[in-house]
CSV table of N, CA and C in Angstrom, one decimal:
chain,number,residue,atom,x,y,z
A,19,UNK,N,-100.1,166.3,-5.0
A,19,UNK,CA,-99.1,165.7,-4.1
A,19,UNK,C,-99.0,164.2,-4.2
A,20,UNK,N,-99.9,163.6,-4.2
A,20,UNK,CA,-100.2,161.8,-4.5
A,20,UNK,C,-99.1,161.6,-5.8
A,21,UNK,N,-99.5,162.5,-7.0
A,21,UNK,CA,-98.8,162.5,-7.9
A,21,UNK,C,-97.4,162.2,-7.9
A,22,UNK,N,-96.8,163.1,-6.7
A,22,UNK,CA,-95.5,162.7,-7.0
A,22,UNK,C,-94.9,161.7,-6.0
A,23,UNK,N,-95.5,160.5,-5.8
A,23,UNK,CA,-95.2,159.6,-4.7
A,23,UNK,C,-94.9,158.3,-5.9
A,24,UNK,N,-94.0,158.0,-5.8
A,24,UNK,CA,-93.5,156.9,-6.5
A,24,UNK,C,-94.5,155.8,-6.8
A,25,UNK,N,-94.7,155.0,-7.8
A,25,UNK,CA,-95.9,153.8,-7.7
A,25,UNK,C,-95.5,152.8,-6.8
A,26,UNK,N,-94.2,152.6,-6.7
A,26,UNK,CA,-93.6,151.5,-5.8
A,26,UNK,C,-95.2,150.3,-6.1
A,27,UNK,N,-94.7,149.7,-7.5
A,27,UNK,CA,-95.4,148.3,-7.7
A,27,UNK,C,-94.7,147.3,-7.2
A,28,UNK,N,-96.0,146.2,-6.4
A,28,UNK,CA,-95.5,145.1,-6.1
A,28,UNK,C,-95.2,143.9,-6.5
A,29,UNK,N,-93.8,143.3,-6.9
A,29,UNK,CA,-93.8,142.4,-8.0
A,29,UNK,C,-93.1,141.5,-6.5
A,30,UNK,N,-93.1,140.1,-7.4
A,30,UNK,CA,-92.2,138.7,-6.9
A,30,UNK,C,-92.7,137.9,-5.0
A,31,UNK,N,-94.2,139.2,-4.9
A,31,UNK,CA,-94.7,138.7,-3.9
A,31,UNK,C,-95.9,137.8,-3.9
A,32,UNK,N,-96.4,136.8,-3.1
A,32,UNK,CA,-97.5,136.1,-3.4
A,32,UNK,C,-97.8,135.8,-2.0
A,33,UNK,N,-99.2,135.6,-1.7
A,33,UNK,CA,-99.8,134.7,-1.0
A,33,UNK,C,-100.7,133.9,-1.3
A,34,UNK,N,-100.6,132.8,-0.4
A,34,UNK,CA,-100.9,131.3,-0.8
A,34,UNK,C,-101.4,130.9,-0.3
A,35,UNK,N,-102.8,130.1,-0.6
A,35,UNK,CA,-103.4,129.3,0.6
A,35,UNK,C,-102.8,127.6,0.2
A,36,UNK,N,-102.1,126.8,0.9
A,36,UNK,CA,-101.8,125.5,0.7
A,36,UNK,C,-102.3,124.4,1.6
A,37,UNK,N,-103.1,123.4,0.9
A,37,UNK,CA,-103.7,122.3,1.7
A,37,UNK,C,-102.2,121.3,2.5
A,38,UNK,N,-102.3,122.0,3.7
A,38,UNK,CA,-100.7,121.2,4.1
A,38,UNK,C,-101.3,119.6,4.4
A,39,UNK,N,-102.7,119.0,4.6
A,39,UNK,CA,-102.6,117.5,5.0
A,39,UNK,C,-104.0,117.4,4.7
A,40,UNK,N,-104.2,116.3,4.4
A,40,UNK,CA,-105.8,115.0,4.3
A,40,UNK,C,-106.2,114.4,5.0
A,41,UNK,N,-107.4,114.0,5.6
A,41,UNK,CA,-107.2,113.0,6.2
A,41,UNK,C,-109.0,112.7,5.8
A,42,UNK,N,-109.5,111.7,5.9
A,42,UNK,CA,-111.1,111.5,5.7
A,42,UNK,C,-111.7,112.2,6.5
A,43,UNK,N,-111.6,112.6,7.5
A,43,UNK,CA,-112.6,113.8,8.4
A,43,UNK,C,-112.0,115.2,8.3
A,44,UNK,N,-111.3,115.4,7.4
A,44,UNK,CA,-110.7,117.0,6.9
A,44,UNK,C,-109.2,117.2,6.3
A,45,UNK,N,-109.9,118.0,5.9
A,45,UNK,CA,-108.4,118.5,4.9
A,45,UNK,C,-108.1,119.8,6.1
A,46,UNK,N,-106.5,120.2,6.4
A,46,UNK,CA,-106.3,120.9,7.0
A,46,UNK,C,-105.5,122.4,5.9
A,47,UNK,N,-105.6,123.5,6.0
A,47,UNK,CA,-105.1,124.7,5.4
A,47,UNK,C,-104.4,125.5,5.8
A,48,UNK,N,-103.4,126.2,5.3
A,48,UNK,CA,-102.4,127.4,5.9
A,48,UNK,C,-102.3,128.5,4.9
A,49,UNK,N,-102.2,129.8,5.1
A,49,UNK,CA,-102.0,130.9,4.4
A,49,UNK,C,-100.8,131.4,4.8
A,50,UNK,N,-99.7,131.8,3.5
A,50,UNK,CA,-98.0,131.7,3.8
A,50,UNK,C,-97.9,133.1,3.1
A,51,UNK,N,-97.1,134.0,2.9
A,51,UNK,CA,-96.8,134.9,2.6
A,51,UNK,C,-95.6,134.2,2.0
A,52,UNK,N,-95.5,134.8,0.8
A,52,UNK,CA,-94.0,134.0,-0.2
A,52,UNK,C,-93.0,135.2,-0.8
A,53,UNK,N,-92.0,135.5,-0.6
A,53,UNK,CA,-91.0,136.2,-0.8
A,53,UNK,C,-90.2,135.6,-2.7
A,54,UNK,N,-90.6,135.9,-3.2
A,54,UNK,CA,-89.8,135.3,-4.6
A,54,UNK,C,-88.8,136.0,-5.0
A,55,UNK,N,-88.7,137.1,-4.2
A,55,UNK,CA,-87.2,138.2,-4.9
A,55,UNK,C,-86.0,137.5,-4.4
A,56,UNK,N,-84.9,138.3,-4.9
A,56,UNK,CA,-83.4,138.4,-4.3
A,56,UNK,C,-83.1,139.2,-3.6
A,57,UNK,N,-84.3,139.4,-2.9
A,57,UNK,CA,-83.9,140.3,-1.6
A,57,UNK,C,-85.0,139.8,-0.5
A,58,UNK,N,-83.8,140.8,0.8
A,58,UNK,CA,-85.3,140.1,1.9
A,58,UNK,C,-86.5,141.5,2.3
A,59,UNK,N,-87.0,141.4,2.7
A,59,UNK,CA,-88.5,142.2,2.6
A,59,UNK,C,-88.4,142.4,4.1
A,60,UNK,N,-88.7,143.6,4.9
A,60,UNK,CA,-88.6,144.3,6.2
A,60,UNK,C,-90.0,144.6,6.4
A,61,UNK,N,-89.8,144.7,7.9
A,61,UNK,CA,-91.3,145.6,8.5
A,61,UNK,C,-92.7,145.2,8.0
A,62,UNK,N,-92.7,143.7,7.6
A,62,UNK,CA,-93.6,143.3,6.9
A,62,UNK,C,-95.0,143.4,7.8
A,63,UNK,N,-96.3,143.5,7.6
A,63,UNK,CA,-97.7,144.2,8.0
A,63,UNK,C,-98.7,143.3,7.0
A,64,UNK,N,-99.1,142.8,7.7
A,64,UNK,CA,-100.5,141.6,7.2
A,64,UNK,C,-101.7,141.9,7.4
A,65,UNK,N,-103.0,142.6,7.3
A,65,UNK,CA,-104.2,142.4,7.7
A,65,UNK,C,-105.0,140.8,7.2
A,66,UNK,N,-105.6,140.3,7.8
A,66,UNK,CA,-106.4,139.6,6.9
A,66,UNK,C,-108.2,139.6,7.3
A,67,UNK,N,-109.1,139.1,6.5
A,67,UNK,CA,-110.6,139.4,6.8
A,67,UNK,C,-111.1,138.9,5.5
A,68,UNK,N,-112.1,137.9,6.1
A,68,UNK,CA,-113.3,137.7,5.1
A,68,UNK,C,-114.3,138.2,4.9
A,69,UNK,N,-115.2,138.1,4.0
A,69,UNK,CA,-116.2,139.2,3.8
A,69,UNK,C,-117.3,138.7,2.8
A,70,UNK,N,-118.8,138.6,2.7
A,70,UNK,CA,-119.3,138.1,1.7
A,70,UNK,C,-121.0,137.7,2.1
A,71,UNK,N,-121.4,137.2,1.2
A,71,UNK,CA,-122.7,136.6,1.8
A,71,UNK,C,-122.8,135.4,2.1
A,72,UNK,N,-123.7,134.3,2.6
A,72,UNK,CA,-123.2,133.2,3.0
A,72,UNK,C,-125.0,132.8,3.5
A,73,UNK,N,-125.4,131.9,3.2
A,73,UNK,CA,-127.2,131.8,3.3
A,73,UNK,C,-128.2,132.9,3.2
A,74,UNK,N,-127.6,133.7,2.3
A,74,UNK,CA,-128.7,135.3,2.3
A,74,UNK,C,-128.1,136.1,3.1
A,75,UNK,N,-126.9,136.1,4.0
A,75,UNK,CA,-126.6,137.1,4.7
A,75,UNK,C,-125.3,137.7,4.6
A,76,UNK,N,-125.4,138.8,4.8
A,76,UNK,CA,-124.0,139.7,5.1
A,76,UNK,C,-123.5,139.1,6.3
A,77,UNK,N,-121.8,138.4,5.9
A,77,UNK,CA,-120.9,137.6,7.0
A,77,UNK,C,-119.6,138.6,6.8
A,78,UNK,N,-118.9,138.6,7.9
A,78,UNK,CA,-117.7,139.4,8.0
A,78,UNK,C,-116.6,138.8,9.2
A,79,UNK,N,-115.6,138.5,8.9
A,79,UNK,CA,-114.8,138.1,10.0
A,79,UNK,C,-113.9,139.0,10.6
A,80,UNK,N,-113.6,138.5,11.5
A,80,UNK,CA,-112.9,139.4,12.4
A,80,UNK,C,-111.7,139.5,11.2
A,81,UNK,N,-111.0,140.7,12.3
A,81,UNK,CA,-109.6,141.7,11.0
A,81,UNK,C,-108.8,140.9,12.1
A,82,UNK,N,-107.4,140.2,11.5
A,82,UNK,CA,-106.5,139.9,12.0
A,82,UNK,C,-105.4,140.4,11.7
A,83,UNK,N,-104.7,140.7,12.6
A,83,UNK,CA,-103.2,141.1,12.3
A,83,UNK,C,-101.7,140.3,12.4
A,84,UNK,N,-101.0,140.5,11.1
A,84,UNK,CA,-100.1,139.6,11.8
A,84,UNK,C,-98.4,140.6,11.4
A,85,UNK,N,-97.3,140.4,11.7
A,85,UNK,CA,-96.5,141.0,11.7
A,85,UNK,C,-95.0,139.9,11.7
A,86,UNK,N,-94.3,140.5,10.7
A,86,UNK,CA,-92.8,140.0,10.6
A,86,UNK,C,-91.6,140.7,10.3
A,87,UNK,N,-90.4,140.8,11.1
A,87,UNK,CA,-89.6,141.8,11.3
A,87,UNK,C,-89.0,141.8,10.0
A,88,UNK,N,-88.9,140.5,9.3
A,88,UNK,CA,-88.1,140.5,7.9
A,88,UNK,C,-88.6,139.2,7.6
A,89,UNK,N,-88.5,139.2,6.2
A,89,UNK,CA,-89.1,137.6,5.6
A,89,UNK,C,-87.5,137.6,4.7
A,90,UNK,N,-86.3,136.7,4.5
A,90,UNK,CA,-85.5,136.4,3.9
A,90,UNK,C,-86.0,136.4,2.7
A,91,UNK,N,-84.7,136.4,1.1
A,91,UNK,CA,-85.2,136.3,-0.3
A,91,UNK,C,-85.8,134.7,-0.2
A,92,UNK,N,-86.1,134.6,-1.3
A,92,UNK,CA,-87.1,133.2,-1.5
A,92,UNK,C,-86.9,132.7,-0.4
A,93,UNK,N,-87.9,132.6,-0.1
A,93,UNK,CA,-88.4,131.9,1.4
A,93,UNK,C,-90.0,132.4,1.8
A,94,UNK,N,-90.7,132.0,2.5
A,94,UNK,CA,-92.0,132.0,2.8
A,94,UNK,C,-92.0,132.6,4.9
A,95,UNK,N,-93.2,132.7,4.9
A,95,UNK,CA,-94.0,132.4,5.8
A,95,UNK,C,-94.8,132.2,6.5
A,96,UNK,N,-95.5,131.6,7.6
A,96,UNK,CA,-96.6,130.9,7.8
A,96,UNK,C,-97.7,132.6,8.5
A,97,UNK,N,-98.7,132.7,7.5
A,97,UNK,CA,-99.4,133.9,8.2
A,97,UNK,C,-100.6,133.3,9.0
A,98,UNK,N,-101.4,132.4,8.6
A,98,UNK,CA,-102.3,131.8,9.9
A,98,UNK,C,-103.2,130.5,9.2
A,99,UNK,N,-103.8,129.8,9.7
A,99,UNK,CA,-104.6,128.8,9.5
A,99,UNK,C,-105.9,129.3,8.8
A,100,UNK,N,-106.5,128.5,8.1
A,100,UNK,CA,-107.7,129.2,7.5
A,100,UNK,C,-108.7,127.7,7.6
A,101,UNK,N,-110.1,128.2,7.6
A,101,UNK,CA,-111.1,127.0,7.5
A,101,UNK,C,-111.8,127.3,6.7
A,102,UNK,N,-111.5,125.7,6.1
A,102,UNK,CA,-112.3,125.8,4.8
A,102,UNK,C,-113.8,126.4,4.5
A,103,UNK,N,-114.4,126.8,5.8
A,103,UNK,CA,-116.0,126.9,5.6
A,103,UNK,C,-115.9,128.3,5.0
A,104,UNK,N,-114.9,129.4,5.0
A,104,UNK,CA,-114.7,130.7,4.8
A,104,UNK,C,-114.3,131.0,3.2
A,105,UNK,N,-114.0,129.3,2.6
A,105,UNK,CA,-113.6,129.8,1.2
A,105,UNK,C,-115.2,130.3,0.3
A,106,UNK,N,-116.4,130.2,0.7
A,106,UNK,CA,-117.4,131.0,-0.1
A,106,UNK,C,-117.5,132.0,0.1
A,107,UNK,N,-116.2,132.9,1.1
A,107,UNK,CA,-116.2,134.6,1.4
A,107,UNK,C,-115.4,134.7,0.5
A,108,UNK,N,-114.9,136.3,0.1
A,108,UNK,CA,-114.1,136.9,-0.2
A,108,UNK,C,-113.2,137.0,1.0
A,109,UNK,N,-111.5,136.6,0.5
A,109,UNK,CA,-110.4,136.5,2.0
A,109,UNK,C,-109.7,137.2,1.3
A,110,UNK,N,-109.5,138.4,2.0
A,110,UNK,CA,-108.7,139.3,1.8
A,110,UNK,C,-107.3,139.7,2.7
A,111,UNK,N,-106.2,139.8,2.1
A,111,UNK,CA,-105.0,139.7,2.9
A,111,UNK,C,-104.3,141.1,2.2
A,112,UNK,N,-103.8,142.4,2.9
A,112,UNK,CA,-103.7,143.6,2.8
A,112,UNK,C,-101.8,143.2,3.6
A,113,UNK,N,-100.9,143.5,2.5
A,113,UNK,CA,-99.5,143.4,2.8
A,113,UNK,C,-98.9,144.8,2.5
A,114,UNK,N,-98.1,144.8,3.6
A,114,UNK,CA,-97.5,146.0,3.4
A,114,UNK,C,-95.7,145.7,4.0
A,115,UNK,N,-94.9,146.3,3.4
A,115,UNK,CA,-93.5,146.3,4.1
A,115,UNK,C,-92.6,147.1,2.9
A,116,UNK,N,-91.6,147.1,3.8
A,116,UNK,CA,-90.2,147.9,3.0
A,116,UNK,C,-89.2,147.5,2.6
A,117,UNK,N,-88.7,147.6,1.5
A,117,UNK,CA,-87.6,147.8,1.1
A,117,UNK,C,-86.3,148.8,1.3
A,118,UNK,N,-85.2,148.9,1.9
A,118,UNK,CA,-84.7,150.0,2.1
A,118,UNK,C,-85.2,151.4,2.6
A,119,UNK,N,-85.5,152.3,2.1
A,119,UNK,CA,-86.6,153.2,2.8
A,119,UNK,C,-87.8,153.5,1.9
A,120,UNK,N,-87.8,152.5,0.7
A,120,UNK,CA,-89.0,152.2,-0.1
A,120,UNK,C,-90.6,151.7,0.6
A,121,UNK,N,-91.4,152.2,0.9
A,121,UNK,CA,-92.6,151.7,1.4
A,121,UNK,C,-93.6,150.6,-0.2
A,122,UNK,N,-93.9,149.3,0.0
A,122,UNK,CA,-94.8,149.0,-0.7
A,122,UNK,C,-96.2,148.3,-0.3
A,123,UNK,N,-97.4,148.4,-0.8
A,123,UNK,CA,-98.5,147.7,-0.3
A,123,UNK,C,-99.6,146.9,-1.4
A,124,UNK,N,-100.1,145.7,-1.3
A,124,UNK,CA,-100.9,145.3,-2.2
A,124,UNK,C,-102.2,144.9,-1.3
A,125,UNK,N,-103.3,144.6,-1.8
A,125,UNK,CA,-104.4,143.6,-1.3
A,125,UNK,C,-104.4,142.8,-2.4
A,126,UNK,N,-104.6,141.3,-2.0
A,126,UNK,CA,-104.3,140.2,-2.2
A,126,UNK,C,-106.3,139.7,-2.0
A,127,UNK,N,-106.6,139.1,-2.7
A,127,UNK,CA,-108.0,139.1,-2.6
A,127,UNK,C,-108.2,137.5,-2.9
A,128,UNK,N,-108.8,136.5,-2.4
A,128,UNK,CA,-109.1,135.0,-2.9
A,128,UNK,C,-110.6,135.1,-2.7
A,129,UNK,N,-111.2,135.1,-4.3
A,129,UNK,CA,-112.7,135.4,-4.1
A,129,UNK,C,-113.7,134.2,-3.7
A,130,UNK,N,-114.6,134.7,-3.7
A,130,UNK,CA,-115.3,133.0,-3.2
A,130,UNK,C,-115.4,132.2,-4.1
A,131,UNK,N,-115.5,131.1,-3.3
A,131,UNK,CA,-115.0,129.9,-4.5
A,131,UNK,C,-113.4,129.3,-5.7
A,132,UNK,N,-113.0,130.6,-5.0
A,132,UNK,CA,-111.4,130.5,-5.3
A,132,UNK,C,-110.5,129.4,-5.2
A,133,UNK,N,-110.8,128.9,-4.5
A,133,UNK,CA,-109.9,128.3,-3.9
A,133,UNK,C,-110.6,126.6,-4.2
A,134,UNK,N,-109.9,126.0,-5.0
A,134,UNK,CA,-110.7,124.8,-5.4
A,134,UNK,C,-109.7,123.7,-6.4
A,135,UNK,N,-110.0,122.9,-6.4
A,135,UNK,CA,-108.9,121.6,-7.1
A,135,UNK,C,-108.6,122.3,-8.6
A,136,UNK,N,-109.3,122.5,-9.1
A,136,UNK,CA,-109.4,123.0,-10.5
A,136,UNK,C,-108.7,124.1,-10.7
A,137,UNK,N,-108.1,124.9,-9.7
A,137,UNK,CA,-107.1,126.2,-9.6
A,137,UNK,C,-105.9,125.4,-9.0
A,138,UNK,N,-105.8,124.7,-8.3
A,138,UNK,CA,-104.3,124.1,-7.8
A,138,UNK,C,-103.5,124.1,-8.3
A,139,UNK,N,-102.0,124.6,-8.0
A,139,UNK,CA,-100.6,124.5,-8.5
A,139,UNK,C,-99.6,123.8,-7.5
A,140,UNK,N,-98.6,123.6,-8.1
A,140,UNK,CA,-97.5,123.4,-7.0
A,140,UNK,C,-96.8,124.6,-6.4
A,141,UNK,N,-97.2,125.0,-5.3
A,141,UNK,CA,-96.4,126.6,-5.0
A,141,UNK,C,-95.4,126.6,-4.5
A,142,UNK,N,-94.6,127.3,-5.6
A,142,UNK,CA,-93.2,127.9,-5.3
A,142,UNK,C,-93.0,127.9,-3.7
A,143,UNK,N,-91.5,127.6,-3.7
A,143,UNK,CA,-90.7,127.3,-2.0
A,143,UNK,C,-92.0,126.6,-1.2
A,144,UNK,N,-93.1,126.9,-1.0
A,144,UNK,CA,-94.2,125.7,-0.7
A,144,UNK,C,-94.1,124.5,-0.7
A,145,UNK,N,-94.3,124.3,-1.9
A,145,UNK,CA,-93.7,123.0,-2.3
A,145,UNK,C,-94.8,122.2,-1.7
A,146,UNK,N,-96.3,122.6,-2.0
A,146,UNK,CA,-97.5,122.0,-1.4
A,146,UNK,C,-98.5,121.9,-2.3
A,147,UNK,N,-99.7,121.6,-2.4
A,147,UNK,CA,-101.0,121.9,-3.3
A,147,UNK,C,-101.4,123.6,-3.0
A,148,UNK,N,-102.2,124.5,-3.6
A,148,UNK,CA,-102.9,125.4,-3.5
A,148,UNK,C,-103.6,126.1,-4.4
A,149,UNK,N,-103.5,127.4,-3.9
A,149,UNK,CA,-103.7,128.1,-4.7
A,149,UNK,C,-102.6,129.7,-4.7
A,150,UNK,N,-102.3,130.2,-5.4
A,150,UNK,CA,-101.5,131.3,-5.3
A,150,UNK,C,-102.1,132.6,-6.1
A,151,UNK,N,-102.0,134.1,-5.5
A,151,UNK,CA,-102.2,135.3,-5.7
A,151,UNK,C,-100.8,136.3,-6.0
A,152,UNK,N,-99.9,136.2,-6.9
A,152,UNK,CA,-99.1,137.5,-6.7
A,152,UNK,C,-99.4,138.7,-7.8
């Protein structure tokens, strides 16, 4: 049965963690969901959650949910704030939405230590520092 369920692969999507500001007592961060197609994207469905060890111990963050009725073609989103103390977890971000009556889903994974000057790009429609997963 699984078999005959279409792969519906997910291409032209990305999430992004981008350092939106500096200042000497912190750098401040955002995670954006990025739409790169020519089309717009429905019923969109976010989990997110970190996970990892962190001084010898198993750490786990709370599962957040976030939701957007449509994301426009190229164009972004703001999915939530992040602190930096969580980039030595695994942050995981679970996307799900439709196309027409096409269902698609990825997990999006930023492993620890991911997220670091030495990976930085300029991300698309962002148009900020980060890092990017599509």
């Amino acid at each position: 049965m699984i078999k005959d369920l279409p792969p519906n692969i997910v291409k032209d999507i990305a999430v992004v963690v981008a350092l939106e500001s500096e200042s000497v007592e912190a750098k401040t961060w955002y995670v954006y969901i990025v739409n790169l197609k020519n089309e717009a994207i429905d019923n969109v469905l976010i989990t997110s959650k970190g996970y990892g060890e962190k001084d010898g111990e198993q750490v786990k963050t709370s599962v957040l949910r976030h939701s957007f009725p449509r994301i426009e073609a190229n164009s972004y989103k703001l999915i939530e704030p992040i602190d930096e103390q969580t980039f030595g977890l695994a942050n995981e971000y679970w996307v799900s939405y439709d196309i027409g009556r096409e269902i698609f889903d990825k997990k999006f994974i930023f492993l620890p230590e991911s997220i670091v000057d030495g990976n930085f790009i300029k991300l698309p429609l962002v148009n900020k520092p980060g890092v990017m997963i599509s």
